[in-house]
PDB file of C-alpha atoms in Angstrom:
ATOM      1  CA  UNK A   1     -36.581 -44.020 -17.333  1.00  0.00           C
ATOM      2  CA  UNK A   2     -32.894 -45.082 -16.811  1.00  0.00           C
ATOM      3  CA  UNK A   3     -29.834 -42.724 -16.816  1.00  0.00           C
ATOM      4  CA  UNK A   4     -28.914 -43.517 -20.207  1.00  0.00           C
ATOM      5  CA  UNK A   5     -32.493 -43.171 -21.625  1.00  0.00           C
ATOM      6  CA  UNK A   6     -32.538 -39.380 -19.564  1.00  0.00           C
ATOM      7  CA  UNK A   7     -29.158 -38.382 -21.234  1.00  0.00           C
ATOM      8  CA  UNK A   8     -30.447 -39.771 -24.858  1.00  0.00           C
ATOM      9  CA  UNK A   9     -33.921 -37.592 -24.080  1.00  0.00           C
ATOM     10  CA  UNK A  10     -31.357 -34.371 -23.329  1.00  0.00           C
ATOM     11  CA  UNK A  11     -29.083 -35.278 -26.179  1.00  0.00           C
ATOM     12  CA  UNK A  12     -31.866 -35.449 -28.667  1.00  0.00           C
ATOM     13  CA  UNK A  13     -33.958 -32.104 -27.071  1.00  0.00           C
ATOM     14  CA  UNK A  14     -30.474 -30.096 -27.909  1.00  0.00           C
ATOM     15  CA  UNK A  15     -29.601 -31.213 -30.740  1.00  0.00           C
ATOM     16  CA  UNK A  16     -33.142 -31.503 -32.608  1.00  0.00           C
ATOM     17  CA  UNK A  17     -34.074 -27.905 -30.875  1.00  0.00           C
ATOM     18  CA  UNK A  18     -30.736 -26.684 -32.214  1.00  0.00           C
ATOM     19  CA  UNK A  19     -31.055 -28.210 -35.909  1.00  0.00           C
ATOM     20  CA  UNK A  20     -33.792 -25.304 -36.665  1.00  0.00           C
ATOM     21  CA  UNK A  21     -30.601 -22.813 -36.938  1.00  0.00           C
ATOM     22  CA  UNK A  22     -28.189 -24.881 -38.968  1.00  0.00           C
ATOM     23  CA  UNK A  23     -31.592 -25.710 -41.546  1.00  0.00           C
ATOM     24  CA  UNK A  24     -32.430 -22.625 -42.249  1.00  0.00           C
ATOM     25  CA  UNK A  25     -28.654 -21.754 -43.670  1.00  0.00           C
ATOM     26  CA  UNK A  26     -29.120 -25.341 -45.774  1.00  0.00           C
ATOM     27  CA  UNK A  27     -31.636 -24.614 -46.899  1.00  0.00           C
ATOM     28  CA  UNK A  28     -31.074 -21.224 -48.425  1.00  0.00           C
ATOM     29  CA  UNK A  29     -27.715 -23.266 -49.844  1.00  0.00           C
ATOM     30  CA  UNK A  30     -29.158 -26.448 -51.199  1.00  0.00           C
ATOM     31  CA  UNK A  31     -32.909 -25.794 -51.669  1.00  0.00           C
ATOM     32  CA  UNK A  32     -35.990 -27.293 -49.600  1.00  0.00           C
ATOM     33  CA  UNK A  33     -35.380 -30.641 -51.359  1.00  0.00           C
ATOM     34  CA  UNK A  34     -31.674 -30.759 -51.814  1.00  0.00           C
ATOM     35  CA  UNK A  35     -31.430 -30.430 -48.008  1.00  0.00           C
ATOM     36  CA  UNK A  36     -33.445 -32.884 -47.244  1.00  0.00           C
ATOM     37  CA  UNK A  37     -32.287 -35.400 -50.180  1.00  0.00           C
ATOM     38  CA  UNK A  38     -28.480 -34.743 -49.335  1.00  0.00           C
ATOM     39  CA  UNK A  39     -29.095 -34.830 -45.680  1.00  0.00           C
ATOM     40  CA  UNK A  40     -30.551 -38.717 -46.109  1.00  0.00           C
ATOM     41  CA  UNK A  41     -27.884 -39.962 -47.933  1.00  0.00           C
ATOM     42  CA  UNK A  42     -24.775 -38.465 -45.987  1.00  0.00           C
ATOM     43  CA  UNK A  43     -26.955 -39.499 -42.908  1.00  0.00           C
ATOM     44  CA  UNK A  44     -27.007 -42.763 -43.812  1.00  0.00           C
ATOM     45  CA  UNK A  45     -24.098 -43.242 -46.000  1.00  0.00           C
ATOM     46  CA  UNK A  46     -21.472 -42.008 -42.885  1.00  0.00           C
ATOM     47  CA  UNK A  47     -23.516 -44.214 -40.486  1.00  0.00           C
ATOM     48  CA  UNK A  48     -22.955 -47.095 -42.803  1.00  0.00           C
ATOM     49  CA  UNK A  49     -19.151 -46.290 -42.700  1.00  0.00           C
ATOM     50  CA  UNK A  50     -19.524 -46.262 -38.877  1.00  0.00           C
ATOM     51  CA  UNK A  51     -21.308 -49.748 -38.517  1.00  0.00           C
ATOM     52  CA  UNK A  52     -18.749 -51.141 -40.577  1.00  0.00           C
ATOM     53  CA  UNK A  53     -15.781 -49.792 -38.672  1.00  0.00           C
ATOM     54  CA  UNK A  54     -17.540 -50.475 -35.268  1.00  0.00           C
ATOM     55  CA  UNK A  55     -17.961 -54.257 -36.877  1.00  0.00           C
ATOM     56  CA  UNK A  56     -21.887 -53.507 -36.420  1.00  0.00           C
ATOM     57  CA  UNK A  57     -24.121 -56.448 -37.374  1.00  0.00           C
ATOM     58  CA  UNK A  58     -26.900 -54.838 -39.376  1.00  0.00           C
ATOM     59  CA  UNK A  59     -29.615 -57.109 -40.086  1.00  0.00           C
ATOM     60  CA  UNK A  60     -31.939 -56.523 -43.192  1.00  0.00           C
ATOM     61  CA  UNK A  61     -33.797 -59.713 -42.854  1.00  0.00           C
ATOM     62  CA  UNK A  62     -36.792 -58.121 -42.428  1.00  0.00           C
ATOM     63  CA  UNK A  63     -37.669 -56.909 -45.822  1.00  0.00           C
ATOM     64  CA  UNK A  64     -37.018 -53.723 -47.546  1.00  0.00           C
ATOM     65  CA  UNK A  65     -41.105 -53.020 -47.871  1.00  0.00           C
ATOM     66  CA  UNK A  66     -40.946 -52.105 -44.224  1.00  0.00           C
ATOM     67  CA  UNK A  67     -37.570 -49.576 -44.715  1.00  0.00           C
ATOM     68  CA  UNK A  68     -39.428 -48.103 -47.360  1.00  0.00           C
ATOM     69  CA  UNK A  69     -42.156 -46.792 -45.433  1.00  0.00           C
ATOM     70  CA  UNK A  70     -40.449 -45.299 -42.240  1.00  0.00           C
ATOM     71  CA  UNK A  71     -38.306 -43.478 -45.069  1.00  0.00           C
ATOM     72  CA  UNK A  72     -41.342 -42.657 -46.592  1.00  0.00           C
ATOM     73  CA  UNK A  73     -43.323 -41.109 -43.581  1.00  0.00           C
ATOM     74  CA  UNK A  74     -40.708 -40.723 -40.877  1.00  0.00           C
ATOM     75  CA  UNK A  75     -37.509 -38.889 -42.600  1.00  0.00           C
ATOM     76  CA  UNK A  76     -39.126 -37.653 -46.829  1.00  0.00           C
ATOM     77  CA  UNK A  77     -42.714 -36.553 -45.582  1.00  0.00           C
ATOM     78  CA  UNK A  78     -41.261 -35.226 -42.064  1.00  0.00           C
ATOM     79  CA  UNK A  79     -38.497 -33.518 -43.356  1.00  0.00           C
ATOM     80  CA  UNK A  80     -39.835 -32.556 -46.568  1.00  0.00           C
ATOM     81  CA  UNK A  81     -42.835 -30.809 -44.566  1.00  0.00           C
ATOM     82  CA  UNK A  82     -40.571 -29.198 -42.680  1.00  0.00           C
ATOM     83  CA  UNK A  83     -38.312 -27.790 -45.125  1.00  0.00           C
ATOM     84  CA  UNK A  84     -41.036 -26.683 -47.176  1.00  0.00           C
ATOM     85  CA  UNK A  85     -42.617 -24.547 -44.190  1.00  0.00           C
ATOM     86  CA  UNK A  86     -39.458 -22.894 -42.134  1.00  0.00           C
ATOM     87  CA  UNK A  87     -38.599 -20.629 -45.101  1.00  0.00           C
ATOM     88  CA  UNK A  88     -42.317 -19.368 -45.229  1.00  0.00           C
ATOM     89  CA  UNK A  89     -43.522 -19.080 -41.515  1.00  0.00           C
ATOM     90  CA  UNK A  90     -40.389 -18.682 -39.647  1.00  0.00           C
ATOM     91  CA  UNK A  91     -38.107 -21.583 -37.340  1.00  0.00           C
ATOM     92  CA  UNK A  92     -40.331 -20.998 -34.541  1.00  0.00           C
ATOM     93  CA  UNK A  93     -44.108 -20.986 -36.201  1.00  0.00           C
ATOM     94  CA  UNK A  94     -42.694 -24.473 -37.287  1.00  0.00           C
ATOM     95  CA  UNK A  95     -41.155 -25.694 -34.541  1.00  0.00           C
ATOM     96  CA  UNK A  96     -44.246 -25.189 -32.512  1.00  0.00           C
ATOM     97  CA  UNK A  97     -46.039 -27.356 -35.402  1.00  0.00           C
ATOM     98  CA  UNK A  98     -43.374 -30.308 -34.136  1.00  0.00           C
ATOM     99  CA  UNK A  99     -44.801 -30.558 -30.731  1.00  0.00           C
ATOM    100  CA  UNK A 100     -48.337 -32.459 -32.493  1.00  0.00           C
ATOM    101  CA  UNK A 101     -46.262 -35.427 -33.054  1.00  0.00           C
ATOM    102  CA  UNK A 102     -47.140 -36.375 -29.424  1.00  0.00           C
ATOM    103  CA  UNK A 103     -50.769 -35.712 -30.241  1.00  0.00           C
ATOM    104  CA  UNK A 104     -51.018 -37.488 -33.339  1.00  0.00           C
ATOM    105  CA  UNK A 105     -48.814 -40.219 -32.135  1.00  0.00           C
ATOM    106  CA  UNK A 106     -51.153 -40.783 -29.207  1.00  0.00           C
ATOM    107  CA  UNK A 107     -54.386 -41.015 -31.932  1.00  0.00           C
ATOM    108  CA  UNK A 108     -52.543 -43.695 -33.946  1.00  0.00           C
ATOM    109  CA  UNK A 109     -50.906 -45.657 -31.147  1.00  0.00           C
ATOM    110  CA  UNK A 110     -54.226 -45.923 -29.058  1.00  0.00           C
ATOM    111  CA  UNK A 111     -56.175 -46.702 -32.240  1.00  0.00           C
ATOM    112  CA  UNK A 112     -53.544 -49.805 -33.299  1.00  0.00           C
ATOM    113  CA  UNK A 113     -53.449 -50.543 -29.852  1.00  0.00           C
ATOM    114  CA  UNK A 114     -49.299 -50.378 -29.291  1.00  0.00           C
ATOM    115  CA  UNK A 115     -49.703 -48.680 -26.514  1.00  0.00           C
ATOM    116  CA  UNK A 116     -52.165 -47.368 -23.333  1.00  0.00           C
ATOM    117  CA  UNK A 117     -51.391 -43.731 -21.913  1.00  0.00           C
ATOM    118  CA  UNK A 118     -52.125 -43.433 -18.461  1.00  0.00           C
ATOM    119  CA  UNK A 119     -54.578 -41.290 -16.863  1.00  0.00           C
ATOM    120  CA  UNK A 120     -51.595 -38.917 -16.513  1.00  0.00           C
ATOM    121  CA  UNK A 121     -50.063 -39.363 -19.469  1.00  0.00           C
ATOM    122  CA  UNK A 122     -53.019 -37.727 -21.328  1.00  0.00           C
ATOM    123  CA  UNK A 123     -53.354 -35.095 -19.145  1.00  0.00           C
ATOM    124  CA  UNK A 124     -49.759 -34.404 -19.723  1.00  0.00           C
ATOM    125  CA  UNK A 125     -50.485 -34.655 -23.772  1.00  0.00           C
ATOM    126  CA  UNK A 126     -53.323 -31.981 -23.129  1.00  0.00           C
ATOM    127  CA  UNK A 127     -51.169 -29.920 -20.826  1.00  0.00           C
ATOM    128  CA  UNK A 128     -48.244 -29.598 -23.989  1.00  0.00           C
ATOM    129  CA  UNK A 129     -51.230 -28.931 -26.626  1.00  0.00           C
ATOM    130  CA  UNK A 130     -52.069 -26.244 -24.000  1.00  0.00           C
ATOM    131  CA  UNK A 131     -48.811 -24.878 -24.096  1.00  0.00           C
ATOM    132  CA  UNK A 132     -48.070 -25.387 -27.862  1.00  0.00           C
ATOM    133  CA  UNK A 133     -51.207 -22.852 -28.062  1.00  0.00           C
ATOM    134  CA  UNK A 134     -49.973 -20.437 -25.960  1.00  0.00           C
ATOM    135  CA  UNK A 135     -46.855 -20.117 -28.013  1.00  0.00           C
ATOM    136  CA  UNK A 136     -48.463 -18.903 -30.815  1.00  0.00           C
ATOM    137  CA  UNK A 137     -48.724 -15.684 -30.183  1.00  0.00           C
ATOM    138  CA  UNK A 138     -46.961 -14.596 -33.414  1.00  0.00           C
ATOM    139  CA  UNK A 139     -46.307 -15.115 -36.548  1.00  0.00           C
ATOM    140  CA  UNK A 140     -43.224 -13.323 -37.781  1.00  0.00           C
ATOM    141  CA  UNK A 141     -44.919 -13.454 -41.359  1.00  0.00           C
ATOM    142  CA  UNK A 142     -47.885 -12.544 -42.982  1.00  0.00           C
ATOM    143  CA  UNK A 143     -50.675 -14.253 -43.499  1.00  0.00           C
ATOM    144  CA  UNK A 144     -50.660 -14.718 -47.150  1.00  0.00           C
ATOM    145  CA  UNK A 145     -50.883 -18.094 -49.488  1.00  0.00           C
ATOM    146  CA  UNK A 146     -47.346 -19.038 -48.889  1.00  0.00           C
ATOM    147  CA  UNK A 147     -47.831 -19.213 -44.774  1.00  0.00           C
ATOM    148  CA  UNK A 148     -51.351 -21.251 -45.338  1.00  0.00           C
ATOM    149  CA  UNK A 149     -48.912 -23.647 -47.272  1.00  0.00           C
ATOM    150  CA  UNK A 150     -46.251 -23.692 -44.749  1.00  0.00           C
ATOM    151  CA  UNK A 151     -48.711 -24.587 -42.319  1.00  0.00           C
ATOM    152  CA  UNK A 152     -50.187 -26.992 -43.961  1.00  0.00           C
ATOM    153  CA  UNK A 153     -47.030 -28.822 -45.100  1.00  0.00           C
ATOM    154  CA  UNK A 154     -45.749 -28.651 -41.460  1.00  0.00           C
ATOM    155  CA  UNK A 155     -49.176 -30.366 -40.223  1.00  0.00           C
ATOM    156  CA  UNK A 156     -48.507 -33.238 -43.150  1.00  0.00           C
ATOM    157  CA  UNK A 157     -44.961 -33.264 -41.701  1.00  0.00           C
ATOM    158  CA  UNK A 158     -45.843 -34.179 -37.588  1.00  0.00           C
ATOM    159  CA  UNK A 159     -48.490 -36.679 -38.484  1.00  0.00           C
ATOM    160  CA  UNK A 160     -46.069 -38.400 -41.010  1.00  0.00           C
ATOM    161  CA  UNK A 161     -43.785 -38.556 -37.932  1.00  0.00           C
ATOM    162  CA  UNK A 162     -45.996 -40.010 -35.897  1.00  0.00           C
ATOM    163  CA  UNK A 163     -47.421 -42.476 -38.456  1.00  0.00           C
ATOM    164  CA  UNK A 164     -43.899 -43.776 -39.287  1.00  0.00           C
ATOM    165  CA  UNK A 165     -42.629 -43.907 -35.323  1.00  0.00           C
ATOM    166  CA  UNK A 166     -46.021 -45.944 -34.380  1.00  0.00           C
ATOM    167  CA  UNK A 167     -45.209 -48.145 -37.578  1.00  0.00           C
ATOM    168  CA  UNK A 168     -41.520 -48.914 -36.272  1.00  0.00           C
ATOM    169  CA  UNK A 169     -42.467 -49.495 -32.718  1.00  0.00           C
ATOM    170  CA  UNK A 170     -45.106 -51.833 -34.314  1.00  0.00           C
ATOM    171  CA  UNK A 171     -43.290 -53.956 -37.292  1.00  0.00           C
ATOM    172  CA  UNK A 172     -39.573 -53.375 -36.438  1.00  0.00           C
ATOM    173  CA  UNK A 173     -38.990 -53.716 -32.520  1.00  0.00           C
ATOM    174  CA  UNK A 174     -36.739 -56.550 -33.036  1.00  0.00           C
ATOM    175  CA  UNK A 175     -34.324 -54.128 -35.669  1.00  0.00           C
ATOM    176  CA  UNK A 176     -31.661 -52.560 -34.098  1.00  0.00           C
ATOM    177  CA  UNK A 177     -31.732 -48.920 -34.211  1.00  0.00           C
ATOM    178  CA  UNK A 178     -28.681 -48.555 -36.522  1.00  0.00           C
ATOM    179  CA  UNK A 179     -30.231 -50.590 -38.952  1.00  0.00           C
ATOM    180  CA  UNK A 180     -33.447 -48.631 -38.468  1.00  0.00           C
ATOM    181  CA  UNK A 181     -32.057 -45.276 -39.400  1.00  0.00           C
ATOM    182  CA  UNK A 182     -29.941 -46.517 -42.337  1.00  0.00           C
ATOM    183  CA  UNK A 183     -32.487 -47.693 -43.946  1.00  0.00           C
ATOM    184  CA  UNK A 184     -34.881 -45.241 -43.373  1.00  0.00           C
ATOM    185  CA  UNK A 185     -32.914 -42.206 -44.407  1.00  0.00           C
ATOM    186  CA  UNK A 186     -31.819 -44.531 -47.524  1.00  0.00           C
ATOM    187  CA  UNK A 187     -35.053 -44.543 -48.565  1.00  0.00           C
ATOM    188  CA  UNK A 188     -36.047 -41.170 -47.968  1.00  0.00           C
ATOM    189  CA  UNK A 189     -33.092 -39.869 -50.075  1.00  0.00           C
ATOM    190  CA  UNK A 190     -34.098 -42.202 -52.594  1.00  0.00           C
ATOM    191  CA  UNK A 191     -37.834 -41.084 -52.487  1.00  0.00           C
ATOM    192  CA  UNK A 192     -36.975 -37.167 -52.600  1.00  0.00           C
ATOM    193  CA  UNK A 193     -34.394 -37.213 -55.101  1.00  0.00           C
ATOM    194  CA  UNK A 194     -36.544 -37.055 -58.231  1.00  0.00           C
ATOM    195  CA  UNK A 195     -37.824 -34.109 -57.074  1.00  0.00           C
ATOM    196  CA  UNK A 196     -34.830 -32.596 -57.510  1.00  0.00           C
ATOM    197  CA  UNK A 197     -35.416 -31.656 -61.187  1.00  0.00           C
ATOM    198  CA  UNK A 198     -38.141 -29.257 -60.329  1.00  0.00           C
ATOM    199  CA  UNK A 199     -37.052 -27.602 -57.176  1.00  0.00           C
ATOM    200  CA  UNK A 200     -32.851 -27.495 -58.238  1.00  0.00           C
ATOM    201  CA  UNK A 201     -30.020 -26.148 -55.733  1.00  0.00           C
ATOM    202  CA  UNK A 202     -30.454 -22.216 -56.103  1.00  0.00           C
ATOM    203  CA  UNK A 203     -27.239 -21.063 -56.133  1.00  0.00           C
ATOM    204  CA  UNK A 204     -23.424 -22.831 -55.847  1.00  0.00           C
ATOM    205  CA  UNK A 205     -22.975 -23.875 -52.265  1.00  0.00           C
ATOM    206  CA  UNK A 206     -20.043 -22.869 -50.335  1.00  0.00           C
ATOM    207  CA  UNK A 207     -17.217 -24.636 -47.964  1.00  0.00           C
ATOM    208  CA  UNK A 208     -19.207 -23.884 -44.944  1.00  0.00           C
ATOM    209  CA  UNK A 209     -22.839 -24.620 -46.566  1.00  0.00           C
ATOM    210  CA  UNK A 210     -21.158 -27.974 -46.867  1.00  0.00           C
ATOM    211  CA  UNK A 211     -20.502 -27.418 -43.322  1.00  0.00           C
ATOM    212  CA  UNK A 212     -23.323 -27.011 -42.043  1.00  0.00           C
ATOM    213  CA  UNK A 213     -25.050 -30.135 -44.259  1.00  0.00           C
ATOM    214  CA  UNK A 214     -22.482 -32.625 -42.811  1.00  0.00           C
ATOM    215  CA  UNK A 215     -23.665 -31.285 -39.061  1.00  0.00           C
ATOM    216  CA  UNK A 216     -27.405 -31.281 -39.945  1.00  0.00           C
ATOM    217  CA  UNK A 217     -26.492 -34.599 -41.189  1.00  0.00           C
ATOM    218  CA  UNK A 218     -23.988 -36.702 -39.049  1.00  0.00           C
ATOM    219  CA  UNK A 219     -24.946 -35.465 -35.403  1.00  0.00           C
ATOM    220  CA  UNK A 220     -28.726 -34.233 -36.000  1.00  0.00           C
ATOM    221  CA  UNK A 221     -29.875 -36.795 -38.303  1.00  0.00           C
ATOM    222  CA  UNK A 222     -27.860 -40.183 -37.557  1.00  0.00           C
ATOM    223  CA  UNK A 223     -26.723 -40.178 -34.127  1.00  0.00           C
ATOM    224  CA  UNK A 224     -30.461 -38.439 -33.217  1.00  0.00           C
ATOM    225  CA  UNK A 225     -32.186 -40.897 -35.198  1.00  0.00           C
ATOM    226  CA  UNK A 226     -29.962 -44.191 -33.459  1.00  0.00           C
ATOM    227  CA  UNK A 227     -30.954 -42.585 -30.191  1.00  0.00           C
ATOM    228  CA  UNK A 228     -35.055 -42.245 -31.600  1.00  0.00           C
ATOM    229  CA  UNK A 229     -35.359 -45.397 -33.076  1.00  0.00           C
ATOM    230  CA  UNK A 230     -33.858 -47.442 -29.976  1.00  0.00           C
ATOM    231  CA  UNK A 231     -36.029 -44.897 -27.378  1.00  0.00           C
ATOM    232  CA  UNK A 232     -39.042 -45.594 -29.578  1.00  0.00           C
ATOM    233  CA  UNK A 233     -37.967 -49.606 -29.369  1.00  0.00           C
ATOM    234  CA  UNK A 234     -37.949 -49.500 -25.106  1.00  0.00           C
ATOM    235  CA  UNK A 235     -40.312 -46.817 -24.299  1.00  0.00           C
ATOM    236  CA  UNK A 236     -42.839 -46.656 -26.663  1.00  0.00           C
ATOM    237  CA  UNK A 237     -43.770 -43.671 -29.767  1.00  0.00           C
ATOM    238  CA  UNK A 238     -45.614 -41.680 -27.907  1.00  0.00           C
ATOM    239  CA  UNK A 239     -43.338 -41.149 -24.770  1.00  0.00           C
ATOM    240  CA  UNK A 240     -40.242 -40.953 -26.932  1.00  0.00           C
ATOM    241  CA  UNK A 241     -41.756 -38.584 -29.526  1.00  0.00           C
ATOM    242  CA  UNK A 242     -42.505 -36.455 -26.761  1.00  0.00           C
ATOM    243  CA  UNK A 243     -39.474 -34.852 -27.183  1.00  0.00           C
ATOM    244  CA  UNK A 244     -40.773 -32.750 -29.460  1.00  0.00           C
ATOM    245  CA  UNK A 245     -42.051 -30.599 -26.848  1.00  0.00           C
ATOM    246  CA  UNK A 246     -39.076 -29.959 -25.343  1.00  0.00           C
ATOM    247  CA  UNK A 247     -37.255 -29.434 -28.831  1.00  0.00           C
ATOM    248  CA  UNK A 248     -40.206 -26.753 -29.788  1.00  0.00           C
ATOM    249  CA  UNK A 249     -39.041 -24.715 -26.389  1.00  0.00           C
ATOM    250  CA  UNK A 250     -35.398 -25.069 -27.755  1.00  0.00           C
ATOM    251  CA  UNK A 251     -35.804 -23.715 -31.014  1.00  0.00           C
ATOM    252  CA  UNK A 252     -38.515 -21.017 -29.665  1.00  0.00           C
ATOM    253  CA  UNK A 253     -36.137 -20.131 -27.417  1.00  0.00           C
ATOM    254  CA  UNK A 254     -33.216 -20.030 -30.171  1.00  0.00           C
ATOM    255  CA  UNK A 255     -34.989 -18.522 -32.565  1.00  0.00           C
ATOM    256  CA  UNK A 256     -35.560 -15.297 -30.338  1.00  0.00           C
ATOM    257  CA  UNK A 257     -31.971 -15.353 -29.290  1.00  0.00           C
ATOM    258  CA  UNK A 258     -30.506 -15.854 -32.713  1.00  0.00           C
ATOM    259  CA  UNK A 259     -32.754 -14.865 -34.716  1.00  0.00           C
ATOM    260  CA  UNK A 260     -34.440 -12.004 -33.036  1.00  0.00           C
ATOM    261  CA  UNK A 261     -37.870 -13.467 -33.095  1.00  0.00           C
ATOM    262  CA  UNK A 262     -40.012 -12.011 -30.579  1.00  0.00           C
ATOM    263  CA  UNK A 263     -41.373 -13.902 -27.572  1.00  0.00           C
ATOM    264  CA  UNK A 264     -44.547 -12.824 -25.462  1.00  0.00           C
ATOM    265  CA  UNK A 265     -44.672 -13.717 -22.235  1.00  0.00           C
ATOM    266  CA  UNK A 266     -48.053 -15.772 -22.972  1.00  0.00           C
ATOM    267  CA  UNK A 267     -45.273 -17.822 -25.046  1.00  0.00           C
ATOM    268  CA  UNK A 268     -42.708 -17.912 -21.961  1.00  0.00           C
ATOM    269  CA  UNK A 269     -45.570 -19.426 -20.051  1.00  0.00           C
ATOM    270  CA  UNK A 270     -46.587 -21.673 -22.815  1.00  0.00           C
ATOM    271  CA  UNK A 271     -43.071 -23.244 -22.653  1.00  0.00           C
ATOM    272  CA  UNK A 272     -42.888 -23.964 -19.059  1.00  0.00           C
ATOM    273  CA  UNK A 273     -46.300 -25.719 -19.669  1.00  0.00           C
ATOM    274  CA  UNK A 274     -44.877 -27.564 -21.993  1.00  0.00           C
ATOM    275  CA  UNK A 275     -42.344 -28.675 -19.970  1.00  0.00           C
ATOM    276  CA  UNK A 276     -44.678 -29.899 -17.862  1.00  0.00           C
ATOM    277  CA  UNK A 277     -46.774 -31.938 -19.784  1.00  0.00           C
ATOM    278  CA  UNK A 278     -43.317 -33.684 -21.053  1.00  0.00           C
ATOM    279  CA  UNK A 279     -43.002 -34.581 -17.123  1.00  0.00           C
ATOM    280  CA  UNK A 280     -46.092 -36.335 -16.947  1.00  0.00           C
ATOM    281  CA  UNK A 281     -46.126 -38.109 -20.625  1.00  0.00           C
ATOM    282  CA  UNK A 282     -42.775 -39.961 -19.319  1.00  0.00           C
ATOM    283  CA  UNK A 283     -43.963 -40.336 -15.493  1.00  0.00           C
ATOM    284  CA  UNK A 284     -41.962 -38.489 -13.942  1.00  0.00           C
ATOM    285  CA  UNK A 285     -44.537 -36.571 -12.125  1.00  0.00           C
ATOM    286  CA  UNK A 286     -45.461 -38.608  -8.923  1.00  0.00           C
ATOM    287  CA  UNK A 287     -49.132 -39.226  -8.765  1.00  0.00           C
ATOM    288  CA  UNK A 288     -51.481 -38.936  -6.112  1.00  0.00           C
ATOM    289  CA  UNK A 289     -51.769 -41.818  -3.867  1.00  0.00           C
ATOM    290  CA  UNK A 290     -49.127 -43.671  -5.321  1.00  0.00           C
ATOM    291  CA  UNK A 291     -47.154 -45.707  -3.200  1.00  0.00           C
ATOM    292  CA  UNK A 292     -43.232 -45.015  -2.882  1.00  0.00           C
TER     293      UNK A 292
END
């Protein structure tokens, strides 16, 4: 990896590890589906603005079918799944679901044949399942219909992710990642906002709710996404998504600091495996008998 693709892998642990505290307060503003419907749009309505004023070329030649379904998978199913689930099984029970992405990105890359993981690299994808395991060592709800749900909708959420980032690597490499995360967010608004009409904003949202929607949106969303979308382009799904691992320690981490969600120190442990694992999925952890 290069400098610049090191600093984009920081930028994007922070901020994405960070964004579990700033949804849950959108959330309880703007409803499951308003945040995620209002988050697309601003996302990539102010990027839009940006390209313009930058004199950006963005280049839709490619069709809208193929917009439609990294909306579809990577920003309505992702975020919707994860919207649904934080308010039922707690920022850190779903953060830990984000670090399958890898996993399932791994399945679906191998089986369309995008891209071969190393020897290491898989070791590296079993060391962060490890470690994803050993986080769970709570959950700071019960275990009633609602967290099953959660769970579930958090499960649909990482494989969506995964589907949609194998799909981009494999039918838009020659997009520009600007152009990329406009139109998928776009499309994702556009998908979720029917479903406004049964799941309505719950209450009148306030100066800073707005607040906090315009961060989730602007720096978490579009700048994140420009960063994905180009990683995914140079390295691959499956090493960029890895990220996830390192965002799940964030918001763990977060989440017991802010929050005051309790963490064993099975799930300290689990975290520093994780980071581990992340090591060896981008190859940074010299292998034996490789020559310098």
């Amino acid at each position: 990896m290069t400098r610049r693709q090191l600093f984009d892998y920081a930028a994007m642990s922070v901020l994405w590890g960070s964004s579990f505290l700033v949804m849950v307060k959108v959330i309880a503003a703007f409803g499951w589906v308003g945040a995620v419907t209002f988050r697309a749009f601003i996302a990539s309505g102010t990027l839009w603005l940006f390209a313009k004023a930058l004199r950006r070329t963005l280049n839709f030649h490619i069709g809208l079918r193929h917009f439609a379904v990294i909306g579809t998978f990577t920003v309505a199913l992702q975020l919707i799944g994860l919207a649904f689930s934080v308010p039922r099984i707690g920022t850190a029970m779903a953060a830990i679901f984000v670090a399958t992405i890898p996993l399932f990105s791994m399945i679906i890359g191998q089986l369309w044949g995008i891209e071969h993981m190393t020897g290491q690299g898989r070791w590296g994808l079993a060391l962060g399942f490890v470690g994803m395991v050993m986080l769970v060592g709570f959950p700071v709800v019960a275990f009633t219909t609602d967290f099953w749900l959660g769970c579930a909708a958090s499960v649909i959420g990482a494989a969506s992710a995964a589907f949609g980032s194998n799909y981009a690597r494999k039918f838009l490499q020659s997009i520009d990642s600007w152009t990329q995360t406009i139109g998928a967010f776009m499309f994702g608004g556009l998908l979720t906002l029917p479903l406004i009409t049964f799941v309505p904003v719950p209450t009148v949202p306030t100066i800073s709710d707005f607040g906090y929607l315009f961060l989730l949106a602007m720096t978490m969303s579009a700048i994140c996404y420009v960063l994905y979308f180009r990683m995914v382009s140079e390295l691959g799904p499956t090493k960029a998504i890895s990220v996830e691992f390192v965002v799940t320690v964030i918001a763990v981490i977060l989440g017991a600091a802010v929050l005051h969600e309790r963490l064993s120190g099975l799930q300290v442990a689990g975290s520093l495996v994780i980071l581990v694992g992340c090591l060896m999925v981008l190859d940074l952890v010299p292998r034996l008998g490789r020559r310098s």
